[in-house]
mmCIF file of C-alpha atoms and ligand atoms in Angstrom:
data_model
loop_
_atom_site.group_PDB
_atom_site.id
_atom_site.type_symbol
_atom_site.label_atom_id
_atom_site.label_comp_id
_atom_site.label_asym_id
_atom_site.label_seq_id
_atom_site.Cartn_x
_atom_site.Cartn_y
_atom_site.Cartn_z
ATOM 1 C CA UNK A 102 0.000 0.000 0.000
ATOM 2 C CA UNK A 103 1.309 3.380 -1.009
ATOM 3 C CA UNK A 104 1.088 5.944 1.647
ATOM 4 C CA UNK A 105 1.486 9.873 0.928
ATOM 5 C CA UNK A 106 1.039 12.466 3.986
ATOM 6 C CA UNK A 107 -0.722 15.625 2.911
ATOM 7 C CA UNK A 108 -0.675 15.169 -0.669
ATOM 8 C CA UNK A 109 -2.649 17.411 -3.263
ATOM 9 C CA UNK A 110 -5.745 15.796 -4.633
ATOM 10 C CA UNK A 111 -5.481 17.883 -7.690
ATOM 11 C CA UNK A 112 -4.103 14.802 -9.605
ATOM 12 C CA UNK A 113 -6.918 12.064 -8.162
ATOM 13 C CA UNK A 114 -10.089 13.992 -8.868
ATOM 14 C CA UNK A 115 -11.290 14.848 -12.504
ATOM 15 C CA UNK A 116 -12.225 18.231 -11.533
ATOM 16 C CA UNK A 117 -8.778 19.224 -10.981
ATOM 17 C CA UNK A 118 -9.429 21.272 -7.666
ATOM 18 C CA UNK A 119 -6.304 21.344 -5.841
ATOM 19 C CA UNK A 120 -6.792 20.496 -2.424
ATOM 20 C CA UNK A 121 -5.774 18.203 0.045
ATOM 21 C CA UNK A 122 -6.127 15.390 2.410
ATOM 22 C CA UNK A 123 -4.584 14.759 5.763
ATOM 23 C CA UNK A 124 -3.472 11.165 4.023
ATOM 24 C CA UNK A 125 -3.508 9.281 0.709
ATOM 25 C CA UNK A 126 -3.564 5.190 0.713
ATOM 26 C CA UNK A 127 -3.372 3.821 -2.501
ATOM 27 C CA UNK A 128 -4.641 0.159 -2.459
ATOM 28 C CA UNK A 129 -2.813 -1.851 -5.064
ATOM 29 C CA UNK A 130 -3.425 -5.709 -3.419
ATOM 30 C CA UNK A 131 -6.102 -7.457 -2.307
ATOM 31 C CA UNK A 132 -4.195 -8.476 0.646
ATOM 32 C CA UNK A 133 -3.589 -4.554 1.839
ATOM 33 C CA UNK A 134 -7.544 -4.906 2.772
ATOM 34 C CA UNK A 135 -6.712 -6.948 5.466
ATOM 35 C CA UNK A 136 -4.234 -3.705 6.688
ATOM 36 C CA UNK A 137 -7.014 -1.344 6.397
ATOM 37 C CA UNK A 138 -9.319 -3.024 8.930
ATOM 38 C CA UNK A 139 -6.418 -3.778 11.255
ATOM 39 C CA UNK A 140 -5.626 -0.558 11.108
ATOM 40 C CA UNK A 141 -8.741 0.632 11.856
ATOM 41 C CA UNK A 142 -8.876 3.222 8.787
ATOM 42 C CA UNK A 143 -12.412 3.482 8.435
ATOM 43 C CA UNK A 144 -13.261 4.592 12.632
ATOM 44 C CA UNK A 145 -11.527 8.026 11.475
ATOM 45 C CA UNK A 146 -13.207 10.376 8.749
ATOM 46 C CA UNK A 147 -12.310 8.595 5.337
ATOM 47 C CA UNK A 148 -13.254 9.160 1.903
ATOM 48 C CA UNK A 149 -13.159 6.136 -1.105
ATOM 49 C CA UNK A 150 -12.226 7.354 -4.376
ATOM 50 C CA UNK A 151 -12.258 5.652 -7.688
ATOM 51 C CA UNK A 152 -10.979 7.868 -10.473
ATOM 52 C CA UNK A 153 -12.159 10.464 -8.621
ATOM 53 C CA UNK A 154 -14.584 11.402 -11.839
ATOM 54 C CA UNK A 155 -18.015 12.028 -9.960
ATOM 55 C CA UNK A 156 -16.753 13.853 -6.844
ATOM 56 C CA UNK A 157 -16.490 17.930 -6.426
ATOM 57 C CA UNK A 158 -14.133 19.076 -3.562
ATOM 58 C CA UNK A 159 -15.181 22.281 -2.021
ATOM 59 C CA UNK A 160 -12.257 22.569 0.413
ATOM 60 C CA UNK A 161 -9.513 20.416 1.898
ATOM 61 C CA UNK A 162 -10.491 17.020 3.269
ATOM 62 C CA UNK A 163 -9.721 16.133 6.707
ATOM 63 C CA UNK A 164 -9.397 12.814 6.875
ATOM 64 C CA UNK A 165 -7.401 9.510 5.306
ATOM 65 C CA UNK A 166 -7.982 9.129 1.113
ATOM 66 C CA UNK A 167 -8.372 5.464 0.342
ATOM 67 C CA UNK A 168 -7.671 5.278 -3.180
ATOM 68 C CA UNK A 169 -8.494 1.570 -4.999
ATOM 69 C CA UNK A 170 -6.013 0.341 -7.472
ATOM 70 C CA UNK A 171 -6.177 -3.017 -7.319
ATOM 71 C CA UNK A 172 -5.874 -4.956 -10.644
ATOM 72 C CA UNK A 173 -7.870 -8.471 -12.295
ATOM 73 C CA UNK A 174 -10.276 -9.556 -14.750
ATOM 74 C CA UNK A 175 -11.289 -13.482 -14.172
ATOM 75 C CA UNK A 176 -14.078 -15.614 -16.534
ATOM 76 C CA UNK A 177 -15.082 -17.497 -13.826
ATOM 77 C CA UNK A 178 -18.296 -19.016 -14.947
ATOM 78 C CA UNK A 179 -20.012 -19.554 -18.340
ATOM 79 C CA UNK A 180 -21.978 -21.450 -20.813
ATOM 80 C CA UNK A 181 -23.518 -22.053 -24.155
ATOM 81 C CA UNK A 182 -24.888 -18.451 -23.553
ATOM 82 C CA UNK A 183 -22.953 -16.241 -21.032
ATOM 83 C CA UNK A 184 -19.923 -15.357 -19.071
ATOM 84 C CA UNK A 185 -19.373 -14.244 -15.737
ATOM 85 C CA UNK A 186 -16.457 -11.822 -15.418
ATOM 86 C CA UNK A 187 -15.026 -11.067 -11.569
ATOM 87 C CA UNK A 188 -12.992 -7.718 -12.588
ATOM 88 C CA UNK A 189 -11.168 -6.136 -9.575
ATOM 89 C CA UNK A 190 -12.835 -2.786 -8.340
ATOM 90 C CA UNK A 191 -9.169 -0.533 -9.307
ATOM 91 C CA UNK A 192 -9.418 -1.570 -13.007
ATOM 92 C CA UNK A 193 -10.452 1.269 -15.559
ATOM 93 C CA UNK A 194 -13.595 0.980 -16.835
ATOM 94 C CA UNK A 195 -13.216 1.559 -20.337
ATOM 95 C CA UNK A 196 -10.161 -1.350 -20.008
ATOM 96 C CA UNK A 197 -12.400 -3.773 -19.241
ATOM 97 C CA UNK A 198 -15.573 -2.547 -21.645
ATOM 98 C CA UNK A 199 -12.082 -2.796 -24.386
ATOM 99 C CA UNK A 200 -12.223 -6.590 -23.119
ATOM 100 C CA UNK A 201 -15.053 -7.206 -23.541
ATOM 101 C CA UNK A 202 -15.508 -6.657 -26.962
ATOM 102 C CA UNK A 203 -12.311 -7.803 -27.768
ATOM 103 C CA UNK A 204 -13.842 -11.198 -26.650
ATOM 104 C CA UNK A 205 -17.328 -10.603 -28.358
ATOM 105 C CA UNK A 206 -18.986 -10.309 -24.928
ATOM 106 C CA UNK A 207 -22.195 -8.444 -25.905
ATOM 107 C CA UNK A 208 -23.750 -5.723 -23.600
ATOM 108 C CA UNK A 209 -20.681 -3.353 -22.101
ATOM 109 C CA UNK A 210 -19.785 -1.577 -25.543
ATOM 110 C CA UNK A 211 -22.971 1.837 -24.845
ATOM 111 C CA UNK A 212 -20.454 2.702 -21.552
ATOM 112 C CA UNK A 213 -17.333 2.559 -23.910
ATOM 113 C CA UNK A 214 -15.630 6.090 -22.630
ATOM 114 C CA UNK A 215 -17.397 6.666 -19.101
ATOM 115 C CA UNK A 216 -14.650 7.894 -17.013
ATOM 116 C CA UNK A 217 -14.353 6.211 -13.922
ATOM 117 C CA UNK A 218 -12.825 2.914 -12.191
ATOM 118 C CA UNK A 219 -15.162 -0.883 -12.116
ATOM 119 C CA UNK A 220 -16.120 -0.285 -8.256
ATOM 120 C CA UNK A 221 -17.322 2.802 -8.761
ATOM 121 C CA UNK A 222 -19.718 1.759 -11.405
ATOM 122 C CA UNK A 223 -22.317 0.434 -9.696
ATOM 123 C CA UNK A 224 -22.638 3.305 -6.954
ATOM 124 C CA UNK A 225 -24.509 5.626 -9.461
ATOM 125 C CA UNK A 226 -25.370 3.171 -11.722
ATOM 126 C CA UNK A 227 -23.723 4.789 -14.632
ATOM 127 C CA UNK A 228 -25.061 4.746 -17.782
ATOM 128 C CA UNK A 229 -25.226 6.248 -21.080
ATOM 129 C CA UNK A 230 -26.627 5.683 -25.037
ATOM 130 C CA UNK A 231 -29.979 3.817 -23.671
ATOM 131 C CA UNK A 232 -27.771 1.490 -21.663
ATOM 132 C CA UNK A 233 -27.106 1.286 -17.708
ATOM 133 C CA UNK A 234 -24.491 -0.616 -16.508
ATOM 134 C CA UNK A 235 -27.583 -2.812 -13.940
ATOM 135 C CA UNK A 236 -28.512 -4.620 -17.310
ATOM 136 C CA UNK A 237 -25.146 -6.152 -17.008
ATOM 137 C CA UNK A 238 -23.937 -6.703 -13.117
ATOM 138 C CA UNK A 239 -24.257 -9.746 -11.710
ATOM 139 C CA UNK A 240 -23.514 -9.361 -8.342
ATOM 140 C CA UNK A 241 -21.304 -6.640 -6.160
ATOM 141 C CA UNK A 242 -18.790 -7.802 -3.496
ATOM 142 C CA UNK A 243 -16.877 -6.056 -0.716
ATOM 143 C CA UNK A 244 -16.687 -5.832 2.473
ATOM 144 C CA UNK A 245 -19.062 -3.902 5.320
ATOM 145 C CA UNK A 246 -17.539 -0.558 7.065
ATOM 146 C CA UNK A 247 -15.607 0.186 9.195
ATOM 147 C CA UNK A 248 -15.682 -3.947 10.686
ATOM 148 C CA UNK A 249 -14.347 -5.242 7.347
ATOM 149 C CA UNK A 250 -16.965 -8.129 6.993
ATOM 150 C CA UNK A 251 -17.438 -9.377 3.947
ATOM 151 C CA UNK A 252 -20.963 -8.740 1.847
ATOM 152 C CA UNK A 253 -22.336 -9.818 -1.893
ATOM 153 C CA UNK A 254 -25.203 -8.346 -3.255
ATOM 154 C CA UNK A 255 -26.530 -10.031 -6.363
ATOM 155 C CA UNK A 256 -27.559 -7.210 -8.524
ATOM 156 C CA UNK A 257 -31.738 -7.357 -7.579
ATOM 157 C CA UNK A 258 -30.303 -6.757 -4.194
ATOM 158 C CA UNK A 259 -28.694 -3.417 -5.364
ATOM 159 C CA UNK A 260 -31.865 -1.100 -5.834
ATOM 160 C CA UNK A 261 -30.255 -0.063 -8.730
ATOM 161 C CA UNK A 262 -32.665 3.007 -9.937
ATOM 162 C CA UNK A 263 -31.842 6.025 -12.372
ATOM 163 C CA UNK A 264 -28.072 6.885 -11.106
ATOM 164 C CA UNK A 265 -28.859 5.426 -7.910
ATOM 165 C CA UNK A 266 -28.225 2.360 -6.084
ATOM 166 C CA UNK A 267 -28.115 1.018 -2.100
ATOM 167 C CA UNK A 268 -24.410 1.973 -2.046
ATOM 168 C CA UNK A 269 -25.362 5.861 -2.724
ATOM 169 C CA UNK A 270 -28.168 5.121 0.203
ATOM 170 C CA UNK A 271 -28.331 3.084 3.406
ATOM 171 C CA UNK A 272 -24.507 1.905 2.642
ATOM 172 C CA UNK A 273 -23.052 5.142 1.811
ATOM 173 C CA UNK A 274 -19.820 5.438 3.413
ATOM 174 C CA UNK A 275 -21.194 2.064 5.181
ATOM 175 C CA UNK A 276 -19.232 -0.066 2.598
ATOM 176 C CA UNK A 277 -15.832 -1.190 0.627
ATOM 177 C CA UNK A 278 -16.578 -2.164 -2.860
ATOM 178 C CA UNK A 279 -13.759 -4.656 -4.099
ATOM 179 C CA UNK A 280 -15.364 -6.347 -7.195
ATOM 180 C CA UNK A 281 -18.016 -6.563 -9.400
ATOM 181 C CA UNK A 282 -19.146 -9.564 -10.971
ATOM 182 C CA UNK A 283 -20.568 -8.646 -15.002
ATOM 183 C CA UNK A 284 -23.123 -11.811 -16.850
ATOM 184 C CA UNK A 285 -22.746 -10.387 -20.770
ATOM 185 C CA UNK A 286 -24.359 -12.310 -23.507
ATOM 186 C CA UNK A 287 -22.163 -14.398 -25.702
ATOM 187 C CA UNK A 288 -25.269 -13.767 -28.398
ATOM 188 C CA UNK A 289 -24.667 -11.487 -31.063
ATOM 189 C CA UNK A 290 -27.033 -8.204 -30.280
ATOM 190 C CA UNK A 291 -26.812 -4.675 -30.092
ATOM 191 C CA UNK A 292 -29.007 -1.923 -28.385
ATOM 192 C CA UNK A 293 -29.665 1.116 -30.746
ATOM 193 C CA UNK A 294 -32.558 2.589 -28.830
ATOM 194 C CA UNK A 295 -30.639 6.130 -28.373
ATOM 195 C CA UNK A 296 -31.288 7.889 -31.914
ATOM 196 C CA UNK A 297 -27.999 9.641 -32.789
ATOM 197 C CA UNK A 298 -25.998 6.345 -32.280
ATOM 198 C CA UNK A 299 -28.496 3.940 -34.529
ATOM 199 C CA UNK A 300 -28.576 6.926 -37.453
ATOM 200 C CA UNK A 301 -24.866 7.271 -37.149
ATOM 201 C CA UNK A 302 -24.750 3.867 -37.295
ATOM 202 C CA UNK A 303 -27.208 3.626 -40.438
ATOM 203 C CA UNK A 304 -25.125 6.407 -42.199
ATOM 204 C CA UNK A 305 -22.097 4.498 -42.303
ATOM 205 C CA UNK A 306 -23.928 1.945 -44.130
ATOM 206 C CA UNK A 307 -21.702 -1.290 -42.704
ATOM 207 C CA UNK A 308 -22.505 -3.990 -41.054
ATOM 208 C CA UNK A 309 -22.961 -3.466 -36.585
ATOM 209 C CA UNK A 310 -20.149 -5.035 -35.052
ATOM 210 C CA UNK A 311 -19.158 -4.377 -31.131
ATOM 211 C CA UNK A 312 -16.410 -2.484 -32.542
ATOM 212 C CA UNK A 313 -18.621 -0.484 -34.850
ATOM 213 C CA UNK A 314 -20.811 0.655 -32.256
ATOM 214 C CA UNK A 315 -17.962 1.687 -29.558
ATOM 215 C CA UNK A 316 -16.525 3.055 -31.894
ATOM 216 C CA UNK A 317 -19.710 5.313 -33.185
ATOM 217 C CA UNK A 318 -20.196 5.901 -29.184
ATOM 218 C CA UNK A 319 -16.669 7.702 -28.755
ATOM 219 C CA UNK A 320 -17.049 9.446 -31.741
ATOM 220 C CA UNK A 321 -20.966 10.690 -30.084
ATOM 221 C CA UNK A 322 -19.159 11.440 -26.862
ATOM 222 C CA UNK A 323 -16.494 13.238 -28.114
ATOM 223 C CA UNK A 324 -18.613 15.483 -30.234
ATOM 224 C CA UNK A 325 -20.496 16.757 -27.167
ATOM 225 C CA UNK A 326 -18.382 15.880 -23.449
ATOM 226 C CA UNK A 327 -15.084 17.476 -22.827
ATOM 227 C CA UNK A 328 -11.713 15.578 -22.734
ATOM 228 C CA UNK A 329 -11.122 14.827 -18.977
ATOM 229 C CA UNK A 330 -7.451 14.650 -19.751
ATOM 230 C CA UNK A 331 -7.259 18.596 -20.554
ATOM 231 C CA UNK A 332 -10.346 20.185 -18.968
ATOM 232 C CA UNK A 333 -11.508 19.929 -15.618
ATOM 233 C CA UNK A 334 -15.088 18.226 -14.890
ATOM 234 C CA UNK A 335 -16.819 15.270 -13.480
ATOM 235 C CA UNK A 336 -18.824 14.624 -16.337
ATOM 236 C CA UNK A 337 -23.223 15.230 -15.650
ATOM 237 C CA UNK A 338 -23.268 17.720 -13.067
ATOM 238 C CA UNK A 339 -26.702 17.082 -12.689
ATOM 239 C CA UNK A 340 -29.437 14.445 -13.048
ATOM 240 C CA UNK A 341 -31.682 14.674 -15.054
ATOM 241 C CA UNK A 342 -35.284 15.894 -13.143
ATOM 242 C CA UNK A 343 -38.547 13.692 -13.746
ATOM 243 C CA UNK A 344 -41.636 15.513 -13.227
ATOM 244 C CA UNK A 345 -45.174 14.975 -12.388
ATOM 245 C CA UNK A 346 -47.683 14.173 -15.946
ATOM 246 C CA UNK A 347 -49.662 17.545 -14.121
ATOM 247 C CA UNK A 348 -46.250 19.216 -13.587
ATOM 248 C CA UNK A 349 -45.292 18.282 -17.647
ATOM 249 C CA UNK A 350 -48.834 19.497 -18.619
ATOM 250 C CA UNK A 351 -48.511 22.649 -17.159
ATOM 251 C CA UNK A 352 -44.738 23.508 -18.370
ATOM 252 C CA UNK A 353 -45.002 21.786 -21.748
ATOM 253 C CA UNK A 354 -48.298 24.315 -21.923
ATOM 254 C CA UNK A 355 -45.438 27.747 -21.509
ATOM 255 C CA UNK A 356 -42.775 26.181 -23.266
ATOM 256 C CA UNK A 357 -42.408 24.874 -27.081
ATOM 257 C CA UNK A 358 -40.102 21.652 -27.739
ATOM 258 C CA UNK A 359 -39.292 20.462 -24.398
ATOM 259 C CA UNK A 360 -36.801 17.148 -24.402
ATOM 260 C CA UNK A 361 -38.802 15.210 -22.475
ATOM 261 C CA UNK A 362 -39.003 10.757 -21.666
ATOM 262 C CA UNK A 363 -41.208 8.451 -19.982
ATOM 263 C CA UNK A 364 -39.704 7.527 -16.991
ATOM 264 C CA UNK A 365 -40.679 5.459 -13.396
ATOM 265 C CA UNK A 366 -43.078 7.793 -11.412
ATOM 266 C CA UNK A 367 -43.543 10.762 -14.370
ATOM 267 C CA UNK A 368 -41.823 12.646 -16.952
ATOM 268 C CA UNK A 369 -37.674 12.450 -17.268
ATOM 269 C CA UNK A 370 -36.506 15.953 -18.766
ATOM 270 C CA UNK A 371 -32.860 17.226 -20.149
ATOM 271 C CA UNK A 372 -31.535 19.340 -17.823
ATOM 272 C CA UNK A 373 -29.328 20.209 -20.148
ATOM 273 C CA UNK A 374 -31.353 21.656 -22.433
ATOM 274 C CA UNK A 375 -33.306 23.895 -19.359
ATOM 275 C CA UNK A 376 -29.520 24.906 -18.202
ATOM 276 C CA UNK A 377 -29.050 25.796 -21.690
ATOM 277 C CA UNK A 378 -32.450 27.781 -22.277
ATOM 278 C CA UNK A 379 -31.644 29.219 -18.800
ATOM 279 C CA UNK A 380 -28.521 31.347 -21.117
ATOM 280 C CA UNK A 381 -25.766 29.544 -19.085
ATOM 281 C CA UNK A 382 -23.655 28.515 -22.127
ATOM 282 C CA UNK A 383 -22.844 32.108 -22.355
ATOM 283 C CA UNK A 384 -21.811 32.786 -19.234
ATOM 284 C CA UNK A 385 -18.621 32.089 -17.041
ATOM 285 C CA UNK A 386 -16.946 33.240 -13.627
ATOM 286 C CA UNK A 387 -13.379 32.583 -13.637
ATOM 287 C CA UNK A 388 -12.224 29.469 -14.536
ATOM 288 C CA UNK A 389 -15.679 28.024 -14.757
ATOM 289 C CA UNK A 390 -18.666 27.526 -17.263
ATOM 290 C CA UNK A 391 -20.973 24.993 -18.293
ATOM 291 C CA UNK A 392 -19.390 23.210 -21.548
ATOM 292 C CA UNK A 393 -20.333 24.752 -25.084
ATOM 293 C CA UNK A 394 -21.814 21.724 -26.009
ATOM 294 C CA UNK A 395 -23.177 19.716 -23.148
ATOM 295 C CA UNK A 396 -24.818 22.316 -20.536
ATOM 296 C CA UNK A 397 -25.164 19.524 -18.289
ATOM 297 C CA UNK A 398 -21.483 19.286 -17.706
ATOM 298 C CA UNK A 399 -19.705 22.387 -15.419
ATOM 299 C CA UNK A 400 -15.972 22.604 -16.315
ATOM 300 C CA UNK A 401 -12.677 23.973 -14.242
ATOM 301 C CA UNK A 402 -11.303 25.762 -17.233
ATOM 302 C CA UNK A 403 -7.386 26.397 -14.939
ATOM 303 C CA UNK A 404 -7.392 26.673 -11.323
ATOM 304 C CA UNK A 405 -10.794 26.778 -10.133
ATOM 305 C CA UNK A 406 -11.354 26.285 -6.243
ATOM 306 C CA UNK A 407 -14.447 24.194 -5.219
ATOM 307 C CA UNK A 408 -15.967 26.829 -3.633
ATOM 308 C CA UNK A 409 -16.426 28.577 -6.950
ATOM 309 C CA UNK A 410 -17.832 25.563 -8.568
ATOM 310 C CA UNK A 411 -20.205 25.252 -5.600
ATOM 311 C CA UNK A 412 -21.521 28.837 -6.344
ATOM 312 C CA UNK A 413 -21.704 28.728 -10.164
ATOM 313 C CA UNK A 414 -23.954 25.657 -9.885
ATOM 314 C CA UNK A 415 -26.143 26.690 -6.937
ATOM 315 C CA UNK A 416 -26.711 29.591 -9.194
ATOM 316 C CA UNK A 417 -27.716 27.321 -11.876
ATOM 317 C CA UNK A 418 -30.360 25.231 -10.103
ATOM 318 C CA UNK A 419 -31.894 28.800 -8.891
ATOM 319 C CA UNK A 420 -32.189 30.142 -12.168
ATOM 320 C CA UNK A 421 -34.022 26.526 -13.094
ATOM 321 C CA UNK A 422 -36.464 26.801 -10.117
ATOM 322 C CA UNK A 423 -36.983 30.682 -11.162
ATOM 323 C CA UNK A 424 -37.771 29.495 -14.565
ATOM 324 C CA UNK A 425 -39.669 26.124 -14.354
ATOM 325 C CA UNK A 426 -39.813 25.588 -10.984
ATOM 326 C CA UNK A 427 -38.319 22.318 -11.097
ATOM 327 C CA UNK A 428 -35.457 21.122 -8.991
ATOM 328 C CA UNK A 429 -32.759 20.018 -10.164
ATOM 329 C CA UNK A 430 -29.904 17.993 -8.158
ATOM 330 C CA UNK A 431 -26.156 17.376 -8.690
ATOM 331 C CA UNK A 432 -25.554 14.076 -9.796
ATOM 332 C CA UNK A 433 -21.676 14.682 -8.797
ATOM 333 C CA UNK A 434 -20.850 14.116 -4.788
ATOM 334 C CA UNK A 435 -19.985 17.264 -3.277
ATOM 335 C CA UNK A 436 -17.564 16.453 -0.631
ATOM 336 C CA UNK A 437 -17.364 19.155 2.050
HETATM 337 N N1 LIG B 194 -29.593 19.252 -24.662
HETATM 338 C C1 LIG B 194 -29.681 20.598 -24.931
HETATM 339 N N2 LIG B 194 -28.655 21.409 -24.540
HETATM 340 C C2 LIG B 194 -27.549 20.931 -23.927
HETATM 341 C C3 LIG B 194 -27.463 19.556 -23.621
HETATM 342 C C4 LIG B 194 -28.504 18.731 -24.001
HETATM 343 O O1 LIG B 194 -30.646 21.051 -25.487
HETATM 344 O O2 LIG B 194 -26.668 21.745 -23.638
HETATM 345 C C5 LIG B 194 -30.643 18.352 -25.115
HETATM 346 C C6 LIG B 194 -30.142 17.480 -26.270
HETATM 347 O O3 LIG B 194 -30.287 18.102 -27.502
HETATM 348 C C7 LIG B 194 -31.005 16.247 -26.166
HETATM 349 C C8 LIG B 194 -31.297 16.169 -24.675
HETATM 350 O O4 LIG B 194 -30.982 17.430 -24.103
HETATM 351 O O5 LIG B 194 -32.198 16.385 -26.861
HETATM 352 C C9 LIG B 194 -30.515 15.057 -23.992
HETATM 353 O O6 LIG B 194 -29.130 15.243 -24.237
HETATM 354 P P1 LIG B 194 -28.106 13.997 -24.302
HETATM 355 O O7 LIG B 194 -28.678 12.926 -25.145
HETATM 356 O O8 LIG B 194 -26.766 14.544 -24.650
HETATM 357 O O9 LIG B 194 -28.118 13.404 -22.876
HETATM 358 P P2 LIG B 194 -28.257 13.993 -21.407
HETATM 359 O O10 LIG B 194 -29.582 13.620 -20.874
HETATM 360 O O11 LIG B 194 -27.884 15.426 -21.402
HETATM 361 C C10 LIG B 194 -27.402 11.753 -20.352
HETATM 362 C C11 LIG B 194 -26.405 11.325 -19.317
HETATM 363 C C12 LIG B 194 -24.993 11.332 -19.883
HETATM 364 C C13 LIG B 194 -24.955 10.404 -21.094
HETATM 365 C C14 LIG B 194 -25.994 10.898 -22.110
HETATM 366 C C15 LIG B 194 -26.098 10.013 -23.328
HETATM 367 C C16 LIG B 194 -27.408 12.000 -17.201
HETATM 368 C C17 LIG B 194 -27.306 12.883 -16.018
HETATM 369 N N3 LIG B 194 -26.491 12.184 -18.158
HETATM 370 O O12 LIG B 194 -27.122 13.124 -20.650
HETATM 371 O O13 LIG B 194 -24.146 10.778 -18.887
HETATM 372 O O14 LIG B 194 -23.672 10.387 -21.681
HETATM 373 O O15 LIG B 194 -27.302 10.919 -21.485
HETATM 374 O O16 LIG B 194 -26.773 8.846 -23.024
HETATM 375 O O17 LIG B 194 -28.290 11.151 -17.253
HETATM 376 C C18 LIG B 194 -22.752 11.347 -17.048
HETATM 377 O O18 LIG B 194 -23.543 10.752 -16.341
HETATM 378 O O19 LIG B 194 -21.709 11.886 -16.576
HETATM 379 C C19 LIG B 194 -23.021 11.468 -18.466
HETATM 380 C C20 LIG B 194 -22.251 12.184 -19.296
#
């Protein structure tokens, strides 16, 4: 286990803030687990990171960083049908989505590009292209905080929801997520339900291979979301808001061409697309703005502090309850 005292975190978290920790542990074995819970890490203030891709610092964290970089992608299990893939919770996502199509595993290749580490992925649920990574988990494994006993959760066990699961509710901060088992079809099939990747498909005019369609998705993704390697940002700020049918009547009554989905319990909307009509993409304080072409996402342009990335979008969800009077919640964790 790698141990830094008072590092920056400017290097661990996508946003780039720079701020810092009382101490960094970077778990590269399985076996420095074990030194965790002797140690008794998790009875002081702590704070699990992935990639650090879905978490906004507003000021310096005081407390021990447990950083996961443990490595491993297993087929433990198949047949005429599936596999069952234990990948180790420090791998990089879009490494193991690589593998799977490599291997013509069908069902990973929509979340080619998410940024973001495998034990991460089922906290929010992440999704993206009409796919969520719940269609594909078979069952999450780690161990209870701050005891270290073990758990699994098979994935109806989860209450995996719209970027939502158990881990971002009753276990938040109450658990250690070490691995995450994945079922993918060994059956040839593809899901083009999000428009702009099935036309962009269609306009190519070839054949739909896994390739084919990752490769359409990063070309999607990079045509709207920023590259995480030069500009600060933690991909959606926000989620998107579902409304009431009533509350949909009444807005889609004031306001022409509204994005709108079904979804469980109403209406899903873009917030996006209110940030945008809201005139955000033309504004920006310092080092931060919403991105040109995706106003869901807020970017650190330089040297942003958290505390002005905590005002800028506060700002934003008042203008959206001014407006529509809907809402809206980050979908990033603020850590304060
Ligand atoms: N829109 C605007 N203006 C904008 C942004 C969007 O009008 O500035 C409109 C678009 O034209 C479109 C609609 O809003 O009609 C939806 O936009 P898009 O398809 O780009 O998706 P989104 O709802 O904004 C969600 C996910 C993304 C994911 C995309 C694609 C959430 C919070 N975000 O964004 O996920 O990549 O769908 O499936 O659900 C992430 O979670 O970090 C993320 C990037």
């Amino acid at each position: 286990m790698i141990t830094q005292k008072h590092p920056s975190l400017k290097p661990y978290n996508t946003f780039h803030i720079d701020c810092r920790c009382k101490k960094l542990l970077i778990v590269e074995d399985e076996s420095d687990f074990e030194e965790l819970f002797s140690k008794r890490v998790f009875c002081q203030p702590f704070l699990i990171i992935g990639e650090g891709s879905n978490m906004l610092f507003t000021k310096d964290f005081e407390g021990t960083v447990i950083k996961l970089a443990t490595k491993g992608m297993e087929i433990i299990n198949e047949d005429d049908d599936c596999v069952y893939i234990r990948v180790a919770g420090g791998e990089n996502w879009s490494d193991f989505v690589r593998f799977t199509i490599e291997n013509k595993f069908y069902g990973a290749e929509n979340l080619i590009g998410i940024p973001g580490l495998v034990g991460s992925c089922p906290v929010q649920n992440i999704g993206a292209y009409g796919s969520e990574v719940k269609d594909i988990i078979y069952q999450v494994e780690g161990f209870y905080l701050p005891d270290g006993e073990p758990f699994v959760f098979y994935n109806e066990e989860c209450e995996f929801a719209y970027r939502d699961s158990i881990f971002k509710k009753e276990l938040k901060d109450r658990c250690l997520i070490t691995e995450v088992v994945f079922k993918l079809s060994k059956e040839e099939h593809y899901n083009l339900i999000y428009k702009q990747l099935k036309e962009t498909i269609e306009q190519t005019g070839n054949t739909v291979t896994l390739e084919l369609v990752a490769k359409t998705v990063q070309k999607i993704r990079n045509s709207k979301l920023p590259d995480i390697t030069k500009v600060g940002c933690a991909g959606s700020f926000f989620k998107n808001p579902v409304v009431s049918e009533a509350k949909f009547a009444e807005l889609s009554a004031k306001f022409d061409n509204l994005v709108h989905y079904p979804a469980p319990g109403g209406v899903k909307l873009a917030a996006g697309q209110l940030i945008e009509n809201c005139g955000w993409k033309e504004i920006r304080k310092g080092d931060v703005s919403v991105y040109p072409t995706q106003a869901l996402v807020i970017v650190n342009w330089g040297n942003a502090k958290g505390k002005e990335v905590v005002d800028y979008y506060q700002q934003i969800i008042k203008s959206i309850q001014e407006k529509y009077g809907i809402t809206i919640e980050p979908e990033v964790r603020i850590v304060s």
